PDB file of C-alpha atoms in Angstrom:
ATOM      1  CA  MET A   1       3.076  30.344 118.988  1.00  0.00           C
ATOM      2  CA  LYS A   2       5.082  32.887 116.969  1.00  0.00           C
ATOM      3  CA  ARG A   3       5.924  30.236 114.373  1.00  0.00           C
ATOM      4  CA  PHE A   4       2.223  29.388 114.057  1.00  0.00           C
ATOM      5  CA  ARG A   5       1.344  33.045 113.531  1.00  0.00           C
ATOM      6  CA  PHE A   6       4.020  33.495 110.887  1.00  0.00           C
ATOM      7  CA  THR A   7       2.681  30.401 109.128  1.00  0.00           C
ATOM      8  CA  LEU A   8      -0.815  31.889 109.138  1.00  0.00           C
ATOM      9  CA  LEU A   9       0.598  35.164 107.836  1.00  0.00           C
ATOM     10  CA  ALA A  10       2.318  33.343 104.985  1.00  0.00           C
ATOM     11  CA  ILE A  11      -0.946  31.557 104.122  1.00  0.00           C
ATOM     12  CA  CYS A  12      -2.850  34.854 104.127  1.00  0.00           C
ATOM     13  CA  LEU A  13      -0.277  36.512 101.864  1.00  0.00           C
ATOM     14  CA  PHE A  14      -0.445  33.540  99.506  1.00  0.00           C
ATOM     15  CA  LEU A  15      -4.246  33.829  99.363  1.00  0.00           C
ATOM     16  CA  ILE A  16      -3.920  37.537  98.556  1.00  0.00           C
ATOM     17  CA  TRP A  17      -1.453  36.755  95.776  1.00  0.00           C
ATOM     18  CA  LEU A  18      -3.776  34.103  94.314  1.00  0.00           C
ATOM     19  CA  GLY A  19      -6.737  36.437  94.624  1.00  0.00           C
ATOM     20  CA  TRP A  20      -5.010  39.323  92.902  1.00  0.00           C
ATOM     21  CA  ALA A  21      -3.874  37.044  90.071  1.00  0.00           C
ATOM     22  CA  ASP A  22      -7.490  35.974  89.473  1.00  0.00           C
ATOM     23  CA  VAL A  23      -8.918  39.484  89.811  1.00  0.00           C
ATOM     24  CA  SER A  24      -6.332  41.067  87.514  1.00  0.00           C
ATOM     25  CA  LEU A  25      -6.977  38.323  84.934  1.00  0.00           C
ATOM     26  CA  LEU A  26     -10.704  39.050  85.115  1.00  0.00           C
ATOM     27  CA  LEU A  27     -10.140  42.801  84.759  1.00  0.00           C
ATOM     28  CA  ARG A  28      -7.982  42.244  81.673  1.00  0.00           C
ATOM     29  CA  ASN A  29     -10.562  39.886  80.186  1.00  0.00           C
ATOM     30  CA  PRO A  30     -14.108  41.150  80.778  1.00  0.00           C
ATOM     31  CA  SER A  31     -15.172  39.309  77.610  1.00  0.00           C
ATOM     32  CA  PRO A  32     -13.488  37.052  75.051  1.00  0.00           C
ATOM     33  CA  GLU A  33     -11.299  38.993  72.628  1.00  0.00           C
ATOM     34  CA  PRO A  34     -12.130  38.280  68.961  1.00  0.00           C
ATOM     35  CA  VAL A  35      -9.064  37.188  67.000  1.00  0.00           C
ATOM     36  CA  THR A  36      -8.456  35.305  63.761  1.00  0.00           C
ATOM     37  CA  ILE A  37      -6.402  32.136  63.502  1.00  0.00           C
ATOM     38  CA  ALA A  38      -4.166  33.994  61.024  1.00  0.00           C
ATOM     39  CA  SER A  39      -3.298  36.588  63.688  1.00  0.00           C
ATOM     40  CA  LEU A  40      -2.451  33.884  66.216  1.00  0.00           C
ATOM     41  CA  ASP A  41      -0.313  32.026  63.674  1.00  0.00           C
ATOM     42  CA  ALA A  42       1.530  35.312  63.060  1.00  0.00           C
ATOM     43  CA  GLY A  43       2.496  35.425  66.740  1.00  0.00           C
ATOM     44  CA  GLU A  44      -0.179  37.684  68.221  1.00  0.00           C
ATOM     45  CA  THR A  45      -1.781  36.901  71.584  1.00  0.00           C
ATOM     46  CA  PRO A  46      -3.931  39.938  72.460  1.00  0.00           C
ATOM     47  CA  ARG A  47      -5.404  38.576  75.706  1.00  0.00           C
ATOM     48  CA  GLU A  48      -5.809  35.388  77.723  1.00  0.00           C
ATOM     49  CA  TRP A  49      -9.524  34.899  76.918  1.00  0.00           C
ATOM     50  CA  LEU A  50      -9.921  34.539  73.158  1.00  0.00           C
ATOM     51  CA  ALA A  51     -12.656  33.919  70.612  1.00  0.00           C
ATOM     52  CA  VAL A  52     -10.738  32.445  67.680  1.00  0.00           C
ATOM     53  CA  THR A  53     -12.357  32.468  64.245  1.00  0.00           C
ATOM     54  CA  GLY A  54     -11.368  31.004  60.892  1.00  0.00           C
ATOM     55  CA  GLY A  55      -9.612  27.879  62.151  1.00  0.00           C
ATOM     56  CA  PHE A  56      -9.814  24.268  60.999  1.00  0.00           C
ATOM     57  CA  VAL A  57      -9.387  21.324  63.368  1.00  0.00           C
ATOM     58  CA  ASP A  58      -7.148  18.411  62.404  1.00  0.00           C
ATOM     59  CA  LEU A  59      -8.643  15.441  64.209  1.00  0.00           C
ATOM     60  CA  GLU A  60      -6.278  13.042  62.438  1.00  0.00           C
ATOM     61  CA  GLN A  61      -3.374  14.456  64.474  1.00  0.00           C
ATOM     62  CA  ALA A  62      -5.300  14.886  67.735  1.00  0.00           C
ATOM     63  CA  ILE A  63      -3.790  13.452  70.921  1.00  0.00           C
ATOM     64  CA  ASN A  64      -5.663  11.694  73.718  1.00  0.00           C
ATOM     65  CA  THR A  65      -4.582  13.499  76.893  1.00  0.00           C
ATOM     66  CA  SER A  66      -6.915  11.550  79.198  1.00  0.00           C
ATOM     67  CA  GLY A  67      -4.290   8.852  79.721  1.00  0.00           C
ATOM     68  CA  THR A  68      -6.925   6.100  79.628  1.00  0.00           C
ATOM     69  CA  VAL A  69      -9.012   4.190  77.097  1.00  0.00           C
ATOM     70  CA  GLU A  70     -12.034   6.156  78.345  1.00  0.00           C
ATOM     71  CA  ILE A  71     -11.263   9.287  76.347  1.00  0.00           C
ATOM     72  CA  ASP A  72     -12.717  12.590  77.541  1.00  0.00           C
ATOM     73  CA  THR A  73     -10.058  15.172  76.591  1.00  0.00           C
ATOM     74  CA  LEU A  74      -8.267  15.748  73.308  1.00  0.00           C
ATOM     75  CA  LEU A  75      -5.457  18.029  72.200  1.00  0.00           C
ATOM     76  CA  VAL A  76      -6.376  19.082  68.662  1.00  0.00           C
ATOM     77  CA  PRO A  77      -4.372  21.220  66.198  1.00  0.00           C
ATOM     78  CA  LEU A  78      -6.207  24.331  64.990  1.00  0.00           C
ATOM     79  CA  LYS A  79      -4.904  25.394  61.579  1.00  0.00           C
ATOM     80  CA  GLY A  80      -5.349  28.283  59.209  1.00  0.00           C
ATOM     81  CA  SER A  81      -6.561  25.925  56.488  1.00  0.00           C
ATOM     82  CA  ALA A  82      -7.521  22.277  56.216  1.00  0.00           C
ATOM     83  CA  GLU A  83      -4.436  21.593  54.071  1.00  0.00           C
ATOM     84  CA  ALA A  84      -1.872  23.373  56.264  1.00  0.00           C
ATOM     85  CA  GLU A  85       0.935  21.193  57.610  1.00  0.00           C
ATOM     86  CA  SER A  86       2.461  23.469  60.254  1.00  0.00           C
ATOM     87  CA  PHE A  87       0.496  25.314  62.928  1.00  0.00           C
ATOM     88  CA  ARG A  88       0.827  27.209  66.204  1.00  0.00           C
ATOM     89  CA  VAL A  89      -2.463  26.696  68.068  1.00  0.00           C
ATOM     90  CA  LEU A  90      -3.405  23.524  69.941  1.00  0.00           C
ATOM     91  CA  VAL A  91      -6.865  23.289  71.494  1.00  0.00           C
ATOM     92  CA  GLU A  92      -7.677  21.238  74.570  1.00  0.00           C
ATOM     93  CA  THR A  93     -11.281  20.180  74.076  1.00  0.00           C
ATOM     94  CA  ARG A  94     -13.904  17.950  75.680  1.00  0.00           C
ATOM     95  CA  ASP A  95     -16.410  18.384  72.860  1.00  0.00           C
ATOM     96  CA  PRO A  96     -18.498  15.166  72.822  1.00  0.00           C
ATOM     97  CA  GLU A  97     -18.766  15.090  69.019  1.00  0.00           C
ATOM     98  CA  LEU A  98     -15.003  15.342  68.485  1.00  0.00           C
ATOM     99  CA  VAL A  99     -14.267  12.846  71.265  1.00  0.00           C
ATOM    100  CA  GLU A 100     -16.799  10.349  69.875  1.00  0.00           C
ATOM    101  CA  LEU A 101     -15.425  10.635  66.323  1.00  0.00           C
ATOM    102  CA  PHE A 102     -11.824  10.306  67.529  1.00  0.00           C
ATOM    103  CA  THR A 103     -12.708   7.279  69.679  1.00  0.00           C
ATOM    104  CA  ARG A 104     -14.508   5.486  66.836  1.00  0.00           C
ATOM    105  CA  TYR A 105     -11.564   6.022  64.495  1.00  0.00           C
ATOM    106  CA  HIS A 106      -8.683   5.149  66.823  1.00  0.00           C
ATOM    107  CA  ILE A 107     -10.258   2.533  69.104  1.00  0.00           C
ATOM    108  CA  GLY A 108     -13.434   1.258  67.504  1.00  0.00           C
ATOM    109  CA  ILE A 109     -11.828   0.188  64.212  1.00  0.00           C
ATOM    110  CA  ASP A 110      -9.034  -2.397  63.972  1.00  0.00           C
ATOM    111  CA  SER A 111      -8.557  -2.840  60.229  1.00  0.00           C
ATOM    112  CA  VAL A 112      -6.293  -0.413  58.370  1.00  0.00           C
ATOM    113  CA  PHE A 113      -8.597  -0.572  55.331  1.00  0.00           C
ATOM    114  CA  ALA A 114     -11.674   0.049  57.479  1.00  0.00           C
ATOM    115  CA  LYS A 115      -9.938   3.042  59.074  1.00  0.00           C
ATOM    116  CA  LYS A 116      -9.123   4.495  55.667  1.00  0.00           C
ATOM    117  CA  ALA A 117     -12.706   4.014  54.511  1.00  0.00           C
ATOM    118  CA  PHE A 118     -14.027   5.637  57.706  1.00  0.00           C
ATOM    119  CA  LEU A 119     -11.633   8.576  57.294  1.00  0.00           C
ATOM    120  CA  ASP A 120     -12.616   9.075  53.654  1.00  0.00           C
ATOM    121  CA  GLU A 121     -16.293   9.012  54.613  1.00  0.00           C
ATOM    122  CA  HIS A 122     -15.889  11.553  57.438  1.00  0.00           C
ATOM    123  CA  ARG A 123     -12.986  13.646  56.091  1.00  0.00           C
ATOM    124  CA  ASP A 124     -15.015  16.861  56.266  1.00  0.00           C
ATOM    125  CA  ARG A 125     -15.634  16.261  59.969  1.00  0.00           C
ATOM    126  CA  PHE A 126     -11.994  15.396  60.668  1.00  0.00           C
ATOM    127  CA  HIS A 127     -10.916  18.691  59.089  1.00  0.00           C
ATOM    128  CA  ALA A 128     -13.929  20.849  59.885  1.00  0.00           C
ATOM    129  CA  ARG A 129     -13.929  24.613  60.209  1.00  0.00           C
ATOM    130  CA  ARG A 130     -14.345  25.493  63.874  1.00  0.00           C
ATOM    131  CA  ASP A 131     -14.512  28.691  65.922  1.00  0.00           C
ATOM    132  CA  VAL A 132     -13.082  28.226  69.420  1.00  0.00           C
ATOM    133  CA  THR A 133     -13.557  30.305  72.566  1.00  0.00           C
ATOM    134  CA  GLY A 134     -11.333  29.585  75.544  1.00  0.00           C
ATOM    135  CA  MET A 135      -8.427  30.559  77.763  1.00  0.00           C
ATOM    136  CA  VAL A 136      -4.752  30.576  76.864  1.00  0.00           C
ATOM    137  CA  VAL A 137      -2.800  28.237  79.145  1.00  0.00           C
ATOM    138  CA  THR A 138      -0.648  30.445  81.421  1.00  0.00           C
ATOM    139  CA  GLY A 139       1.061  30.322  84.828  1.00  0.00           C
ATOM    140  CA  LEU A 140       3.956  28.317  86.248  1.00  0.00           C
ATOM    141  CA  ILE A 141       2.150  24.995  86.672  1.00  0.00           C
ATOM    142  CA  ALA A 142       0.368  25.425  83.358  1.00  0.00           C
ATOM    143  CA  SER A 143       3.662  26.229  81.639  1.00  0.00           C
ATOM    144  CA  GLY A 144       5.120  22.963  82.916  1.00  0.00           C
ATOM    145  CA  ASN A 145       2.146  21.069  81.503  1.00  0.00           C
ATOM    146  CA  ARG A 146       2.489  23.046  78.278  1.00  0.00           C
ATOM    147  CA  ASP A 147       6.105  21.931  77.868  1.00  0.00           C
ATOM    148  CA  LYS A 148       5.104  18.293  78.377  1.00  0.00           C
ATOM    149  CA  LEU A 149       2.288  18.579  75.847  1.00  0.00           C
ATOM    150  CA  LEU A 150       4.583  20.284  73.350  1.00  0.00           C
ATOM    151  CA  LYS A 151       7.139  17.507  73.733  1.00  0.00           C
ATOM    152  CA  LEU A 152       4.408  14.880  73.290  1.00  0.00           C
ATOM    153  CA  ALA A 153       3.090  16.631  70.172  1.00  0.00           C
ATOM    154  CA  ARG A 154       6.532  16.592  68.582  1.00  0.00           C
ATOM    155  CA  GLU A 155       7.119  12.967  69.518  1.00  0.00           C
ATOM    156  CA  VAL A 156       4.048  11.948  67.506  1.00  0.00           C
ATOM    157  CA  GLY A 157       5.263  13.942  64.501  1.00  0.00           C
ATOM    158  CA  MET A 158       3.272  17.173  64.738  1.00  0.00           C
ATOM    159  CA  LYS A 159       4.832  20.167  62.948  1.00  0.00           C
ATOM    160  CA  VAL A 160       3.965  22.531  65.755  1.00  0.00           C
ATOM    161  CA  ASP A 161       5.540  25.967  66.154  1.00  0.00           C
ATOM    162  CA  GLU A 162       8.224  26.477  68.823  1.00  0.00           C
ATOM    163  CA  ASN A 163       6.024  29.167  70.415  1.00  0.00           C
ATOM    164  CA  ALA A 164       2.939  26.970  70.442  1.00  0.00           C
ATOM    165  CA  LEU A 165      -0.220  28.438  71.924  1.00  0.00           C
ATOM    166  CA  PHE A 166      -2.382  26.123  74.027  1.00  0.00           C
ATOM    167  CA  LEU A 167      -6.036  27.065  74.276  1.00  0.00           C
ATOM    168  CA  SER A 168      -8.447  25.425  76.726  1.00  0.00           C
ATOM    169  CA  GLU A 169     -11.842  25.428  74.992  1.00  0.00           C
ATOM    170  CA  GLY A 170     -14.785  26.586  77.091  1.00  0.00           C
ATOM    171  CA  LYS A 171     -12.667  27.834  79.980  1.00  0.00           C
ATOM    172  CA  GLU A 172     -13.384  31.334  81.336  1.00  0.00           C
ATOM    173  CA  PRO A 173     -11.769  33.622  83.939  1.00  0.00           C
ATOM    174  CA  ALA A 174     -12.980  32.841  87.461  1.00  0.00           C
ATOM    175  CA  ARG A 175     -15.442  35.594  88.394  1.00  0.00           C
ATOM    176  CA  TYR A 176     -15.701  35.186  92.174  1.00  0.00           C
ATOM    177  CA  ARG A 177     -12.783  33.022  93.287  1.00  0.00           C
ATOM    178  CA  GLY A 178     -10.263  35.875  93.247  1.00  0.00           C
ATOM    179  CA  PHE A 179     -12.455  38.150  95.372  1.00  0.00           C
ATOM    180  CA  PHE A 180     -12.989  35.289  97.837  1.00  0.00           C
ATOM    181  CA  TYR A 181      -9.229  34.694  98.148  1.00  0.00           C
ATOM    182  CA  LEU A 182      -8.538  38.417  98.569  1.00  0.00           C
ATOM    183  CA  THR A 183     -11.228  38.773 101.237  1.00  0.00           C
ATOM    184  CA  ALA A 184     -10.065  35.683 103.138  1.00  0.00           C
ATOM    185  CA  GLY A 185      -6.428  36.800 103.045  1.00  0.00           C
ATOM    186  CA  LEU A 186      -7.162  40.367 104.158  1.00  0.00           C
ATOM    187  CA  LEU A 187      -9.501  39.220 106.945  1.00  0.00           C
ATOM    188  CA  GLY A 188      -6.848  36.768 108.129  1.00  0.00           C
ATOM    189  CA  ILE A 189      -4.162  39.454 108.256  1.00  0.00           C
ATOM    190  CA  GLY A 190      -6.562  41.788 110.056  1.00  0.00           C
ATOM    191  CA  ALA A 191      -7.256  39.115 112.691  1.00  0.00           C
ATOM    192  CA  LEU A 192      -3.530  38.490 113.179  1.00  0.00           C
ATOM    193  CA  ILE A 193      -2.841  42.226 113.619  1.00  0.00           C
ATOM    194  CA  ARG A 194      -5.590  42.510 116.245  1.00  0.00           C
ATOM    195  CA  ARG A 195      -4.155  39.539 118.149  1.00  0.00           C
ATOM    196  CA  TRP A 196      -0.663  41.035 118.107  1.00  0.00           C
ATOM    197  CA  LYS A 197      -2.013  44.362 119.422  1.00  0.00           C
ATOM    198  CA  GLN A 198      -3.973  42.621 122.185  1.00  0.00           C
ATOM    199  CA  GLN A 199      -1.011  40.496 123.295  1.00  0.00           C
ATOM    200  CA  PRO A 200       0.215  41.714 126.724  1.00  0.00           C
ATOM    201  CA  SER A 201       3.770  42.903 126.954  1.00  0.00           C
ATOM    202  CA  SER A 202       6.190  40.315 128.375  1.00  0.00           C
ATOM    203  CA  ALA A 203       8.476  42.979 129.842  1.00  0.00           C
ATOM    204  CA  PRO A 204       8.761  42.899 133.709  1.00  0.00           C
ATOM    205  CA  PRO A 205       6.899  45.707 135.541  1.00  0.00           C
ATOM    206  CA  ALA A 206       8.938  48.697 136.755  1.00  0.00           C
ATOM    207  CA  ASN A 207       9.659  48.989 140.503  1.00  0.00           C
TER     208      ASN A 207
END
């Protein structure tokens, strides 16, 4: 019984830790912080929730992270100019227009000449100016995924900065999840404390 209670206590403490992480993230990021792509390339990361302006996507170098032929997620370089070779920011996006254009180019066309003609026709779309709002990838699990994505990007020849910044487009801080975790954890600990107080003493009665 004691082991079960300690397990419940550990679960409650874990919920409180998760809740506080979400709540503190929300308090630090009440709204997306405006920032230019030039500032990010210079090494600045003012907050976790960013509204990045002035960037250009490079759909030619984008990576399919879906792992299947049915593409729904891309990892796209975001550069300071359409001609820039090196960059720091990589955007994880599910934008239907970008996904459709990427799919047509990489899967829908077999001929090298046809691909070149398609790229020449849609070059402005492949290197379009794009403002991106999203969350910086953080946390232990996210950092592990970040390292894998960074390794993959370098394997395909991307000239990405060592301190690459991964931005998940469209993602926002959870507004209610943290408060739910905190409430559940605190209520659980309160219930455990009441049970411990109500537990009768096991000591033998005095003569």
